[in-house]
mmCIF file with all atom_site columns, C-alpha atoms in Angstrom:
data_model
loop_
_atom_site.group_PDB
_atom_site.id
_atom_site.type_symbol
_atom_site.label_atom_id
_atom_site.label_alt_id
_atom_site.label_comp_id
_atom_site.label_asym_id
_atom_site.label_entity_id
_atom_site.label_seq_id
_atom_site.pdbx_PDB_ins_code
_atom_site.Cartn_x
_atom_site.Cartn_y
_atom_site.Cartn_z
_atom_site.occupancy
_atom_site.B_iso_or_equiv
_atom_site.pdbx_formal_charge
_atom_site.auth_seq_id
_atom_site.auth_comp_id
_atom_site.auth_asym_id
_atom_site.auth_atom_id
_atom_site.pdbx_PDB_model_num
ATOM 1   C CA . ASP A 1 1   ? -56.822 -7.586  -125.629 1.00 88.00 ? 1   ASP A CA 1
ATOM 2   C CA . LEU A 1 2   ? -58.558 -6.119  -122.615 1.00 93.00 ? 2   LEU A CA 1
ATOM 3   C CA . ARG A 1 3   ? -60.542 -8.234  -120.170 1.00 96.00 ? 3   ARG A CA 1
ATOM 4   C CA . ILE A 1 4   ? -62.033 -5.813  -117.670 1.00 97.00 ? 4   ILE A CA 1
ATOM 5   C CA . MET A 1 5   ? -63.600 -6.528  -114.307 1.00 98.00 ? 5   MET A CA 1
ATOM 6   C CA . ALA A 1 6   ? -65.450 -3.427  -113.110 1.00 98.00 ? 6   ALA A CA 1
ATOM 7   C CA . LEU A 1 7   ? -65.622 -3.820  -109.334 1.00 98.00 ? 7   LEU A CA 1
ATOM 8   C CA . GLY A 1 8   ? -67.645 -1.622  -107.029 1.00 98.00 ? 8   GLY A CA 1
ATOM 9   C CA . ASP A 1 9   ? -71.143 -0.547  -106.051 1.00 98.00 ? 9   ASP A CA 1
ATOM 10  C CA . SER A 1 10  ? -74.111 1.042   -107.839 1.00 98.00 ? 10  SER A CA 1
ATOM 11  C CA . ILE A 1 11  ? -71.906 3.629   -109.547 1.00 98.00 ? 11  ILE A CA 1
ATOM 12  C CA . THR A 1 12  ? -70.086 0.741   -111.228 1.00 98.00 ? 12  THR A CA 1
ATOM 13  C CA . TRP A 1 13  ? -73.398 -1.048  -111.860 1.00 98.00 ? 13  TRP A CA 1
ATOM 14  C CA . GLY A 1 14  ? -74.716 2.013   -113.699 1.00 97.00 ? 14  GLY A CA 1
ATOM 15  C CA . ALA A 1 15  ? -77.514 3.235   -111.426 1.00 98.00 ? 15  ALA A CA 1
ATOM 16  C CA . LEU A 1 16  ? -79.594 6.148   -112.756 1.00 96.00 ? 16  LEU A CA 1
ATOM 17  C CA . SER A 1 17  ? -78.016 6.120   -116.213 1.00 98.00 ? 17  SER A CA 1
ATOM 18  C CA . THR A 1 18  ? -80.647 6.076   -118.950 1.00 98.00 ? 18  THR A CA 1
ATOM 19  C CA . THR A 1 19  ? -79.180 2.944   -120.564 1.00 98.00 ? 19  THR A CA 1
ATOM 20  C CA . GLY A 1 20  ? -78.102 1.174   -117.372 1.00 98.00 ? 20  GLY A CA 1
ATOM 21  C CA . ASN A 1 21  ? -74.606 0.979   -118.847 1.00 98.00 ? 21  ASN A CA 1
ATOM 22  C CA . GLY A 1 22  ? -73.217 3.711   -116.618 1.00 98.00 ? 22  GLY A CA 1
ATOM 23  C CA . TRP A 1 23  ? -69.625 4.422   -117.601 1.00 99.00 ? 23  TRP A CA 1
ATOM 24  C CA . ARG A 1 24  ? -68.992 0.947   -119.027 1.00 98.00 ? 24  ARG A CA 1
ATOM 25  C CA . GLY A 1 25  ? -70.776 1.621   -122.328 1.00 98.00 ? 25  GLY A CA 1
ATOM 26  C CA . PRO A 1 26  ? -68.944 4.831   -123.200 1.00 97.00 ? 26  PRO A CA 1
ATOM 27  C CA . LEU A 1 27  ? -65.644 3.382   -121.944 1.00 97.00 ? 27  LEU A CA 1
ATOM 28  C CA . GLN A 1 28  ? -65.978 0.392   -124.239 1.00 95.00 ? 28  GLN A CA 1
ATOM 29  C CA . LYS A 1 29  ? -66.502 2.710   -127.212 1.00 94.00 ? 29  LYS A CA 1
ATOM 30  C CA . LEU A 1 30  ? -63.515 4.846   -126.264 1.00 93.00 ? 30  LEU A CA 1
ATOM 31  C CA . LEU A 1 31  ? -61.217 1.864   -125.835 1.00 92.00 ? 31  LEU A CA 1
ATOM 32  C CA . LEU A 1 32  ? -62.227 0.441   -129.194 1.00 89.00 ? 32  LEU A CA 1
ATOM 33  C CA . GLN A 1 33  ? -61.829 3.743   -131.014 1.00 85.00 ? 33  GLN A CA 1
ATOM 34  C CA . ASN A 1 34  ? -59.160 5.846   -129.374 1.00 63.00 ? 34  ASN A CA 1
ATOM 35  C CA . GLY A 1 35  ? -55.609 6.067   -128.160 1.00 50.00 ? 35  GLY A CA 1
ATOM 36  C CA . GLY A 1 36  ? -53.037 3.365   -127.676 1.00 49.00 ? 36  GLY A CA 1
ATOM 37  C CA . THR A 1 37  ? -55.605 0.597   -127.375 1.00 55.00 ? 37  THR A CA 1
ATOM 38  C CA . ALA A 1 38  ? -57.242 1.169   -130.765 1.00 51.00 ? 38  ALA A CA 1
ATOM 39  C CA . GLY A 1 39  ? -58.224 -2.020  -132.556 1.00 55.00 ? 39  GLY A CA 1
ATOM 40  C CA . THR A 1 40  ? -58.114 -4.200  -129.469 1.00 78.00 ? 40  THR A CA 1
ATOM 41  C CA . THR A 1 41  ? -60.921 -6.349  -128.124 1.00 90.00 ? 41  THR A CA 1
ATOM 42  C CA . VAL A 1 42  ? -62.725 -5.307  -124.955 1.00 94.00 ? 42  VAL A CA 1
ATOM 43  C CA . ASP A 1 43  ? -64.430 -7.951  -122.835 1.00 95.00 ? 43  ASP A CA 1
ATOM 44  C CA . PHE A 1 44  ? -66.187 -6.965  -119.625 1.00 97.00 ? 44  PHE A CA 1
ATOM 45  C CA . ILE A 1 45  ? -66.474 -9.772  -117.088 1.00 97.00 ? 45  ILE A CA 1
ATOM 46  C CA . GLY A 1 46  ? -68.436 -10.202 -113.880 1.00 96.00 ? 46  GLY A CA 1
ATOM 47  C CA . SER A 1 47  ? -71.159 -12.187 -112.172 1.00 95.00 ? 47  SER A CA 1
ATOM 48  C CA . LEU A 1 48  ? -73.877 -9.591  -112.863 1.00 97.00 ? 48  LEU A CA 1
ATOM 49  C CA . THR A 1 49  ? -75.299 -7.934  -115.947 1.00 97.00 ? 49  THR A CA 1
ATOM 50  C CA . HIS A 1 50  ? -76.860 -4.503  -116.225 1.00 98.00 ? 50  HIS A CA 1
ATOM 51  C CA . GLY A 1 51  ? -77.612 -2.192  -119.109 1.00 98.00 ? 51  GLY A CA 1
ATOM 52  C CA . ASN A 1 52  ? -78.516 -2.479  -122.766 1.00 98.00 ? 52  ASN A CA 1
ATOM 53  C CA . MET A 1 53  ? -74.975 -2.939  -124.100 1.00 98.00 ? 53  MET A CA 1
ATOM 54  C CA . ALA A 1 54  ? -74.284 -6.341  -125.632 1.00 96.00 ? 54  ALA A CA 1
ATOM 55  C CA . ASP A 1 55  ? -71.480 -7.065  -123.152 1.00 96.00 ? 55  ASP A CA 1
ATOM 56  C CA . SER A 1 56  ? -73.101 -5.856  -119.934 1.00 97.00 ? 56  SER A CA 1
ATOM 57  C CA . ASP A 1 57  ? -71.127 -7.987  -117.454 1.00 98.00 ? 57  ASP A CA 1
ATOM 58  C CA . THR A 1 58  ? -70.174 -6.165  -114.275 1.00 98.00 ? 58  THR A CA 1
ATOM 59  C CA . GLU A 1 59  ? -69.075 -6.751  -110.711 1.00 98.00 ? 59  GLU A CA 1
ATOM 60  C CA . GLY A 1 60  ? -70.840 -3.618  -109.520 1.00 98.00 ? 60  GLY A CA 1
ATOM 61  C CA . HIS A 1 61  ? -73.136 -4.445  -106.615 1.00 98.00 ? 61  HIS A CA 1
ATOM 62  C CA . SER A 1 62  ? -75.856 -1.876  -106.015 1.00 97.00 ? 62  SER A CA 1
ATOM 63  C CA . GLY A 1 63  ? -76.042 -0.716  -102.411 1.00 97.00 ? 63  GLY A CA 1
ATOM 64  C CA . ALA A 1 64  ? -72.869 -2.550  -101.423 1.00 98.00 ? 64  ALA A CA 1
ATOM 65  C CA . PHE A 1 65  ? -70.587 -1.385  -98.669  1.00 98.00 ? 65  PHE A CA 1
ATOM 66  C CA . LEU A 1 66  ? -66.880 -2.165  -98.869  1.00 98.00 ? 66  LEU A CA 1
ATOM 67  C CA . ALA A 1 67  ? -67.343 -5.202  -96.626  1.00 98.00 ? 67  ALA A CA 1
ATOM 68  C CA . ASP A 1 68  ? -70.028 -6.498  -99.000  1.00 98.00 ? 68  ASP A CA 1
ATOM 69  C CA . ILE A 1 69  ? -67.763 -6.226  -102.046 1.00 98.00 ? 69  ILE A CA 1
ATOM 70  C CA . LEU A 1 70  ? -64.849 -8.274  -100.704 1.00 97.00 ? 70  LEU A CA 1
ATOM 71  C CA . PRO A 1 71  ? -66.577 -11.714 -100.866 1.00 96.00 ? 71  PRO A CA 1
ATOM 72  C CA . HIS A 1 72  ? -67.301 -11.201 -104.561 1.00 96.00 ? 72  HIS A CA 1
ATOM 73  C CA . VAL A 1 73  ? -63.657 -10.756 -105.522 1.00 96.00 ? 73  VAL A CA 1
ATOM 74  C CA . HIS A 1 74  ? -62.464 -14.358 -105.497 1.00 91.00 ? 74  HIS A CA 1
ATOM 75  C CA . PRO A 1 75  ? -65.251 -15.908 -107.636 1.00 89.00 ? 75  PRO A CA 1
ATOM 76  C CA . ALA A 1 76  ? -65.064 -13.072 -110.162 1.00 87.00 ? 76  ALA A CA 1
ATOM 77  C CA . ILE A 1 77  ? -61.291 -13.085 -110.441 1.00 91.00 ? 77  ILE A CA 1
ATOM 78  C CA . GLU A 1 78  ? -61.328 -16.649 -111.772 1.00 90.00 ? 78  GLU A CA 1
ATOM 79  C CA . ALA A 1 79  ? -62.271 -15.208 -115.176 1.00 91.00 ? 79  ALA A CA 1
ATOM 80  C CA . ARG A 1 80  ? -58.704 -13.828 -115.252 1.00 94.00 ? 80  ARG A CA 1
ATOM 81  C CA . PRO A 1 81  ? -59.115 -10.142 -116.050 1.00 97.00 ? 81  PRO A CA 1
ATOM 82  C CA . ASN A 1 82  ? -56.042 -8.164  -117.007 1.00 96.00 ? 82  ASN A CA 1
ATOM 83  C CA . ILE A 1 83  ? -57.704 -4.928  -115.881 1.00 98.00 ? 83  ILE A CA 1
ATOM 84  C CA . VAL A 1 84  ? -59.637 -4.431  -112.655 1.00 98.00 ? 84  VAL A CA 1
ATOM 85  C CA . THR A 1 85  ? -61.254 -1.072  -112.010 1.00 99.00 ? 85  THR A CA 1
ATOM 86  C CA . ILE A 1 86  ? -62.184 -0.279  -108.416 1.00 99.00 ? 86  ILE A CA 1
ATOM 87  C CA . HIS A 1 87  ? -64.449 2.619   -107.474 1.00 99.00 ? 87  HIS A CA 1
ATOM 88  C CA . ALA A 1 88  ? -65.803 1.746   -104.047 1.00 99.00 ? 88  ALA A CA 1
ATOM 89  C CA . GLY A 1 89  ? -66.595 3.213   -100.671 1.00 99.00 ? 89  GLY A CA 1
ATOM 90  C CA . THR A 1 90  ? -69.299 5.713   -101.615 1.00 98.00 ? 90  THR A CA 1
ATOM 91  C CA . ASN A 1 91  ? -71.950 3.947   -99.546  1.00 98.00 ? 91  ASN A CA 1
ATOM 92  C CA . ASP A 1 92  ? -69.667 3.747   -96.517  1.00 98.00 ? 92  ASP A CA 1
ATOM 93  C CA . MET A 1 93  ? -69.112 7.497   -96.757  1.00 98.00 ? 93  MET A CA 1
ATOM 94  C CA . ASP A 1 94  ? -72.814 8.176   -97.302  1.00 98.00 ? 94  ASP A CA 1
ATOM 95  C CA . LYS A 1 95  ? -74.016 6.112   -94.350  1.00 97.00 ? 95  LYS A CA 1
ATOM 96  C CA . ASN A 1 96  ? -71.043 7.031   -92.143  1.00 96.00 ? 96  ASN A CA 1
ATOM 97  C CA . ARG A 1 97  ? -70.191 3.334   -91.867  1.00 95.00 ? 97  ARG A CA 1
ATOM 98  C CA . ASP A 1 98  ? -66.971 3.089   -89.820  1.00 94.00 ? 98  ASP A CA 1
ATOM 99  C CA . VAL A 1 99  ? -65.366 5.656   -92.097  1.00 95.00 ? 99  VAL A CA 1
ATOM 100 C CA . TRP A 1 100 ? -62.058 5.804   -90.235  1.00 93.00 ? 100 TRP A CA 1
ATOM 101 C CA . THR A 1 101 ? -61.425 2.123   -90.962  1.00 97.00 ? 101 THR A CA 1
ATOM 102 C CA . ALA A 1 102 ? -62.917 2.173   -94.463  1.00 98.00 ? 102 ALA A CA 1
ATOM 103 C CA . ILE A 1 103 ? -59.469 2.377   -96.020  1.00 99.00 ? 103 ILE A CA 1
ATOM 104 C CA . LYS A 1 104 ? -58.539 -0.939  -94.383  1.00 99.00 ? 104 LYS A CA 1
ATOM 105 C CA . ARG A 1 105 ? -61.581 -2.557  -95.979  1.00 99.00 ? 105 ARG A CA 1
ATOM 106 C CA . LEU A 1 106 ? -60.611 -1.101  -99.347  1.00 99.00 ? 106 LEU A CA 1
ATOM 107 C CA . GLU A 1 107 ? -57.063 -2.364  -98.871  1.00 99.00 ? 107 GLU A CA 1
ATOM 108 C CA . ALA A 1 108 ? -58.425 -5.867  -98.249  1.00 99.00 ? 108 ALA A CA 1
ATOM 109 C CA . ILE A 1 109 ? -60.300 -5.688  -101.561 1.00 99.00 ? 109 ILE A CA 1
ATOM 110 C CA . VAL A 1 110 ? -57.244 -4.506  -103.477 1.00 99.00 ? 110 VAL A CA 1
ATOM 111 C CA . ARG A 1 111 ? -55.009 -7.167  -101.937 1.00 98.00 ? 111 ARG A CA 1
ATOM 112 C CA . ALA A 1 112 ? -57.576 -9.872  -102.713 1.00 98.00 ? 112 ALA A CA 1
ATOM 113 C CA . VAL A 1 113 ? -57.616 -8.771  -106.350 1.00 98.00 ? 113 VAL A CA 1
ATOM 114 C CA . ALA A 1 114 ? -53.819 -8.683  -106.532 1.00 97.00 ? 114 ALA A CA 1
ATOM 115 C CA . THR A 1 115 ? -53.540 -12.139 -104.976 1.00 96.00 ? 115 THR A CA 1
ATOM 116 C CA . GLY A 1 116 ? -56.177 -13.660 -107.230 1.00 96.00 ? 116 GLY A CA 1
ATOM 117 C CA . ALA A 1 117 ? -54.995 -11.981 -110.428 1.00 96.00 ? 117 ALA A CA 1
ATOM 118 C CA . PRO A 1 118 ? -51.339 -11.035 -109.920 1.00 95.00 ? 118 PRO A CA 1
ATOM 119 C CA . ASP A 1 119 ? -50.856 -10.136 -113.588 1.00 95.00 ? 119 ASP A CA 1
ATOM 120 C CA . ALA A 1 120 ? -53.830 -7.759  -113.659 1.00 97.00 ? 120 ALA A CA 1
ATOM 121 C CA . THR A 1 121 ? -53.359 -4.016  -113.476 1.00 98.00 ? 121 THR A CA 1
ATOM 122 C CA . ILE A 1 122 ? -55.587 -2.487  -110.806 1.00 98.00 ? 122 ILE A CA 1
ATOM 123 C CA . PHE A 1 123 ? -57.035 0.926   -111.583 1.00 99.00 ? 123 PHE A CA 1
ATOM 124 C CA . LEU A 1 124 ? -57.928 2.333   -108.175 1.00 99.00 ? 124 LEU A CA 1
ATOM 125 C CA . ALA A 1 125 ? -60.150 5.404   -108.122 1.00 99.00 ? 125 ALA A CA 1
ATOM 126 C CA . ARG A 1 126 ? -60.386 8.262   -105.715 1.00 99.00 ? 126 ARG A CA 1
ATOM 127 C CA . ILE A 1 127 ? -64.178 8.398   -105.542 1.00 99.00 ? 127 ILE A CA 1
ATOM 128 C CA . ILE A 1 128 ? -66.348 10.992  -107.254 1.00 99.00 ? 128 ILE A CA 1
ATOM 129 C CA . PRO A 1 129 ? -67.670 13.978  -105.289 1.00 98.00 ? 129 PRO A CA 1
ATOM 130 C CA . ALA A 1 130 ? -71.094 14.012  -103.680 1.00 97.00 ? 130 ALA A CA 1
ATOM 131 C CA . ASN A 1 131 ? -73.639 16.809  -103.559 1.00 96.00 ? 131 ASN A CA 1
ATOM 132 C CA . ASP A 1 132 ? -73.990 16.344  -99.811  1.00 96.00 ? 132 ASP A CA 1
ATOM 133 C CA . LYS A 1 133 ? -72.438 18.600  -97.170  1.00 96.00 ? 133 LYS A CA 1
ATOM 134 C CA . ALA A 1 134 ? -72.271 15.841  -94.558  1.00 96.00 ? 134 ALA A CA 1
ATOM 135 C CA . MET A 1 135 ? -70.895 13.147  -96.835  1.00 97.00 ? 135 MET A CA 1
ATOM 136 C CA . GLN A 1 136 ? -68.289 15.124  -98.783  1.00 98.00 ? 136 GLN A CA 1
ATOM 137 C CA . PRO A 1 137 ? -65.880 15.826  -95.888  1.00 98.00 ? 137 PRO A CA 1
ATOM 138 C CA . ARG A 1 138 ? -65.778 12.097  -95.173  1.00 98.00 ? 138 ARG A CA 1
ATOM 139 C CA . SER A 1 139 ? -65.061 11.408  -98.843  1.00 98.00 ? 139 SER A CA 1
ATOM 140 C CA . ASP A 1 140 ? -62.248 13.971  -98.833  1.00 98.00 ? 140 ASP A CA 1
ATOM 141 C CA . VAL A 1 141 ? -60.477 12.200  -95.962  1.00 98.00 ? 141 VAL A CA 1
ATOM 142 C CA . TYR A 1 142 ? -61.059 8.799   -97.562  1.00 98.00 ? 142 TYR A CA 1
ATOM 143 C CA . ASN A 1 143 ? -59.698 9.952   -100.917 1.00 99.00 ? 143 ASN A CA 1
ATOM 144 C CA . ASN A 1 144 ? -56.510 11.208  -99.294  1.00 98.00 ? 144 ASN A CA 1
ATOM 145 C CA . GLN A 1 145 ? -56.158 7.805   -97.662  1.00 98.00 ? 145 GLN A CA 1
ATOM 146 C CA . ILE A 1 146 ? -56.652 6.144   -101.064 1.00 99.00 ? 146 ILE A CA 1
ATOM 147 C CA . THR A 1 147 ? -53.739 8.153   -102.451 1.00 99.00 ? 147 THR A CA 1
ATOM 148 C CA . THR A 1 148 ? -51.522 6.993   -99.595  1.00 99.00 ? 148 THR A CA 1
ATOM 149 C CA . LEU A 1 149 ? -52.698 3.397   -99.990  1.00 99.00 ? 149 LEU A CA 1
ATOM 150 C CA . SER A 1 150 ? -51.923 3.458   -103.704 1.00 99.00 ? 150 SER A CA 1
ATOM 151 C CA . LYS A 1 151 ? -48.374 4.652   -103.054 1.00 98.00 ? 151 LYS A CA 1
ATOM 152 C CA . THR A 1 152 ? -47.835 2.063   -100.322 1.00 98.00 ? 152 THR A CA 1
ATOM 153 C CA . LEU A 1 153 ? -49.057 -0.846  -102.427 1.00 98.00 ? 153 LEU A CA 1
ATOM 154 C CA . SER A 1 154 ? -47.071 0.330   -105.451 1.00 97.00 ? 154 SER A CA 1
ATOM 155 C CA . ARG A 1 155 ? -43.904 0.305   -103.359 1.00 98.00 ? 155 ARG A CA 1
ATOM 156 C CA . GLU A 1 156 ? -44.740 -3.276  -102.410 1.00 98.00 ? 156 GLU A CA 1
ATOM 157 C CA . GLY A 1 157 ? -44.774 -4.168  -106.096 1.00 97.00 ? 157 GLY A CA 1
ATOM 158 C CA . LEU A 1 158 ? -48.522 -4.341  -106.740 1.00 97.00 ? 158 LEU A CA 1
ATOM 159 C CA . LYS A 1 159 ? -49.645 -3.160  -110.177 1.00 97.00 ? 159 LYS A CA 1
ATOM 160 C CA . ILE A 1 160 ? -51.684 -0.148  -109.050 1.00 98.00 ? 160 ILE A CA 1
ATOM 161 C CA . PHE A 1 161 ? -52.680 2.815   -111.214 1.00 98.00 ? 161 PHE A CA 1
ATOM 162 C CA . LEU A 1 162 ? -54.353 5.647   -109.275 1.00 99.00 ? 162 LEU A CA 1
ATOM 163 C CA . VAL A 1 163 ? -57.274 7.313   -111.070 1.00 99.00 ? 163 VAL A CA 1
ATOM 164 C CA . ASP A 1 164 ? -58.309 10.593  -109.480 1.00 99.00 ? 164 ASP A CA 1
ATOM 165 C CA . MET A 1 165 ? -62.043 11.184  -109.874 1.00 99.00 ? 165 MET A CA 1
ATOM 166 C CA . SER A 1 166 ? -62.380 13.259  -106.714 1.00 99.00 ? 166 SER A CA 1
ATOM 167 C CA . ASP A 1 167 ? -62.930 16.544  -108.543 1.00 98.00 ? 167 ASP A CA 1
ATOM 168 C CA . LEU A 1 168 ? -64.147 15.141  -111.848 1.00 98.00 ? 168 LEU A CA 1
ATOM 169 C CA . LEU A 1 169 ? -67.853 15.967  -111.526 1.00 98.00 ? 169 LEU A CA 1
ATOM 170 C CA . THR A 1 170 ? -69.958 18.966  -110.556 1.00 96.00 ? 170 THR A CA 1
ATOM 171 C CA . TRP A 1 171 ? -73.507 18.802  -109.238 1.00 95.00 ? 171 TRP A CA 1
ATOM 172 C CA . HIS A 1 172 ? -74.663 19.262  -112.851 1.00 97.00 ? 172 HIS A CA 1
ATOM 173 C CA . ASP A 1 173 ? -73.171 15.813  -113.532 1.00 98.00 ? 173 ASP A CA 1
ATOM 174 C CA . LEU A 1 174 ? -75.153 14.056  -110.787 1.00 98.00 ? 174 LEU A CA 1
ATOM 175 C CA . SER A 1 175 ? -78.612 12.475  -110.864 1.00 96.00 ? 175 SER A CA 1
ATOM 176 C CA . ASP A 1 176 ? -78.988 12.706  -107.093 1.00 97.00 ? 176 ASP A CA 1
ATOM 177 C CA . ARG A 1 177 ? -76.647 13.257  -104.161 1.00 95.00 ? 177 ARG A CA 1
ATOM 178 C CA . LYS A 1 178 ? -74.116 10.635  -105.212 1.00 97.00 ? 178 LYS A CA 1
ATOM 179 C CA . HIS A 1 179 ? -74.948 8.934   -108.536 1.00 98.00 ? 179 HIS A CA 1
ATOM 180 C CA . PRO A 1 180 ? -73.832 10.396  -111.871 1.00 98.00 ? 180 PRO A CA 1
ATOM 181 C CA . ASN A 1 181 ? -76.191 11.218  -114.700 1.00 98.00 ? 181 ASN A CA 1
ATOM 182 C CA . ASP A 1 182 ? -75.286 10.274  -118.267 1.00 98.00 ? 182 ASP A CA 1
ATOM 183 C CA . ARG A 1 183 ? -72.945 13.244  -118.598 1.00 98.00 ? 183 ARG A CA 1
ATOM 184 C CA . GLY A 1 184 ? -71.229 12.322  -115.347 1.00 98.00 ? 184 GLY A CA 1
ATOM 185 C CA . TYR A 1 185 ? -70.826 8.708   -116.407 1.00 98.00 ? 185 TYR A CA 1
ATOM 186 C CA . ALA A 1 186 ? -69.344 9.883   -119.723 1.00 99.00 ? 186 ALA A CA 1
ATOM 187 C CA . LYS A 1 187 ? -66.762 11.898  -117.792 1.00 98.00 ? 187 LYS A CA 1
ATOM 188 C CA . MET A 1 188 ? -65.921 8.838   -115.705 1.00 99.00 ? 188 MET A CA 1
ATOM 189 C CA . ALA A 1 189 ? -65.482 6.804   -118.892 1.00 98.00 ? 189 ALA A CA 1
ATOM 190 C CA . GLN A 1 190 ? -63.085 9.400   -120.264 1.00 98.00 ? 190 GLN A CA 1
ATOM 191 C CA . LYS A 1 191 ? -61.072 9.298   -117.049 1.00 98.00 ? 191 LYS A CA 1
ATOM 192 C CA . TRP A 1 192 ? -60.862 5.487   -117.008 1.00 98.00 ? 192 TRP A CA 1
ATOM 193 C CA . ASN A 1 193 ? -59.948 5.517   -120.709 1.00 96.00 ? 193 ASN A CA 1
ATOM 194 C CA . GLY A 1 194 ? -57.143 8.004   -120.198 1.00 95.00 ? 194 GLY A CA 1
ATOM 195 C CA . ALA A 1 195 ? -55.700 5.915   -117.394 1.00 97.00 ? 195 ALA A CA 1
ATOM 196 C CA . ILE A 1 196 ? -55.908 2.655   -119.349 1.00 95.00 ? 196 ILE A CA 1
ATOM 197 C CA . VAL A 1 197 ? -54.356 4.208   -122.460 1.00 92.00 ? 197 VAL A CA 1
ATOM 198 C CA . GLU A 1 198 ? -51.532 5.665   -120.361 1.00 94.00 ? 198 GLU A CA 1
ATOM 199 C CA . ALA A 1 199 ? -50.922 2.337   -118.616 1.00 95.00 ? 199 ALA A CA 1
ATOM 200 C CA . SER A 1 200 ? -50.791 0.649   -122.017 1.00 91.00 ? 200 SER A CA 1
ATOM 201 C CA . ARG A 1 201 ? -48.320 3.264   -123.261 1.00 91.00 ? 201 ARG A CA 1
ATOM 202 C CA . GLN A 1 202 ? -46.115 2.574   -120.250 1.00 93.00 ? 202 GLN A CA 1
ATOM 203 C CA . GLY A 1 203 ? -46.215 -1.165  -120.913 1.00 92.00 ? 203 GLY A CA 1
ATOM 204 C CA . LEU A 1 204 ? -48.071 -1.898  -117.686 1.00 93.00 ? 204 LEU A CA 1
ATOM 205 C CA . LEU A 1 205 ? -50.783 -4.113  -119.170 1.00 94.00 ? 205 LEU A CA 1
ATOM 206 C CA . THR A 1 206 ? -50.373 -7.874  -119.447 1.00 93.00 ? 206 THR A CA 1
ATOM 207 C CA . ALA A 1 207 ? -52.386 -9.977  -121.898 1.00 89.00 ? 207 ALA A CA 1
ATOM 208 C CA . PRO A 1 208 ? -55.201 -11.936 -120.212 1.00 87.00 ? 208 PRO A CA 1
#
């Protein structure tokens, strides 16, 4: 069984998707139909709801910076997810919000998740590209830092699975400078699904 907490900002919430489901709707379908997780149950958890899917729970906070996301971790983690997806930091990169220390704020989020749900597998994303010449160089640096952070935390024994979305989308897959359209969200769902199926194959998932 999969109990998934989708943690992040408006891209996790599903902004500018026609259904409001973002990538959560197509991911749920993929997990129920495909790969090593076929036949399992998929339960999204979170303090918010968004979209027209029956199980629309999410911990995606529209407009949130990394510092805004951290306080939401502890209350949400009490629902005991066994999967936590994290795609966060886009707004910090967009608004140039202390970008050189952004990775420390992301690390605080990841450590809070690992402390609150030590059995959960954390799927940590390198963030999607932006159609913005000022923002993208900041995202490139941040994504390289995410790779290093993932390796560091893995060596410490945290259950981290890096999901590289940094070159996943083109501008055709975006609704605006930074939010996916439905096609972009579908690509994100496929990437999350592949990572979750691979983690399951490797025996890295623990029952909730």
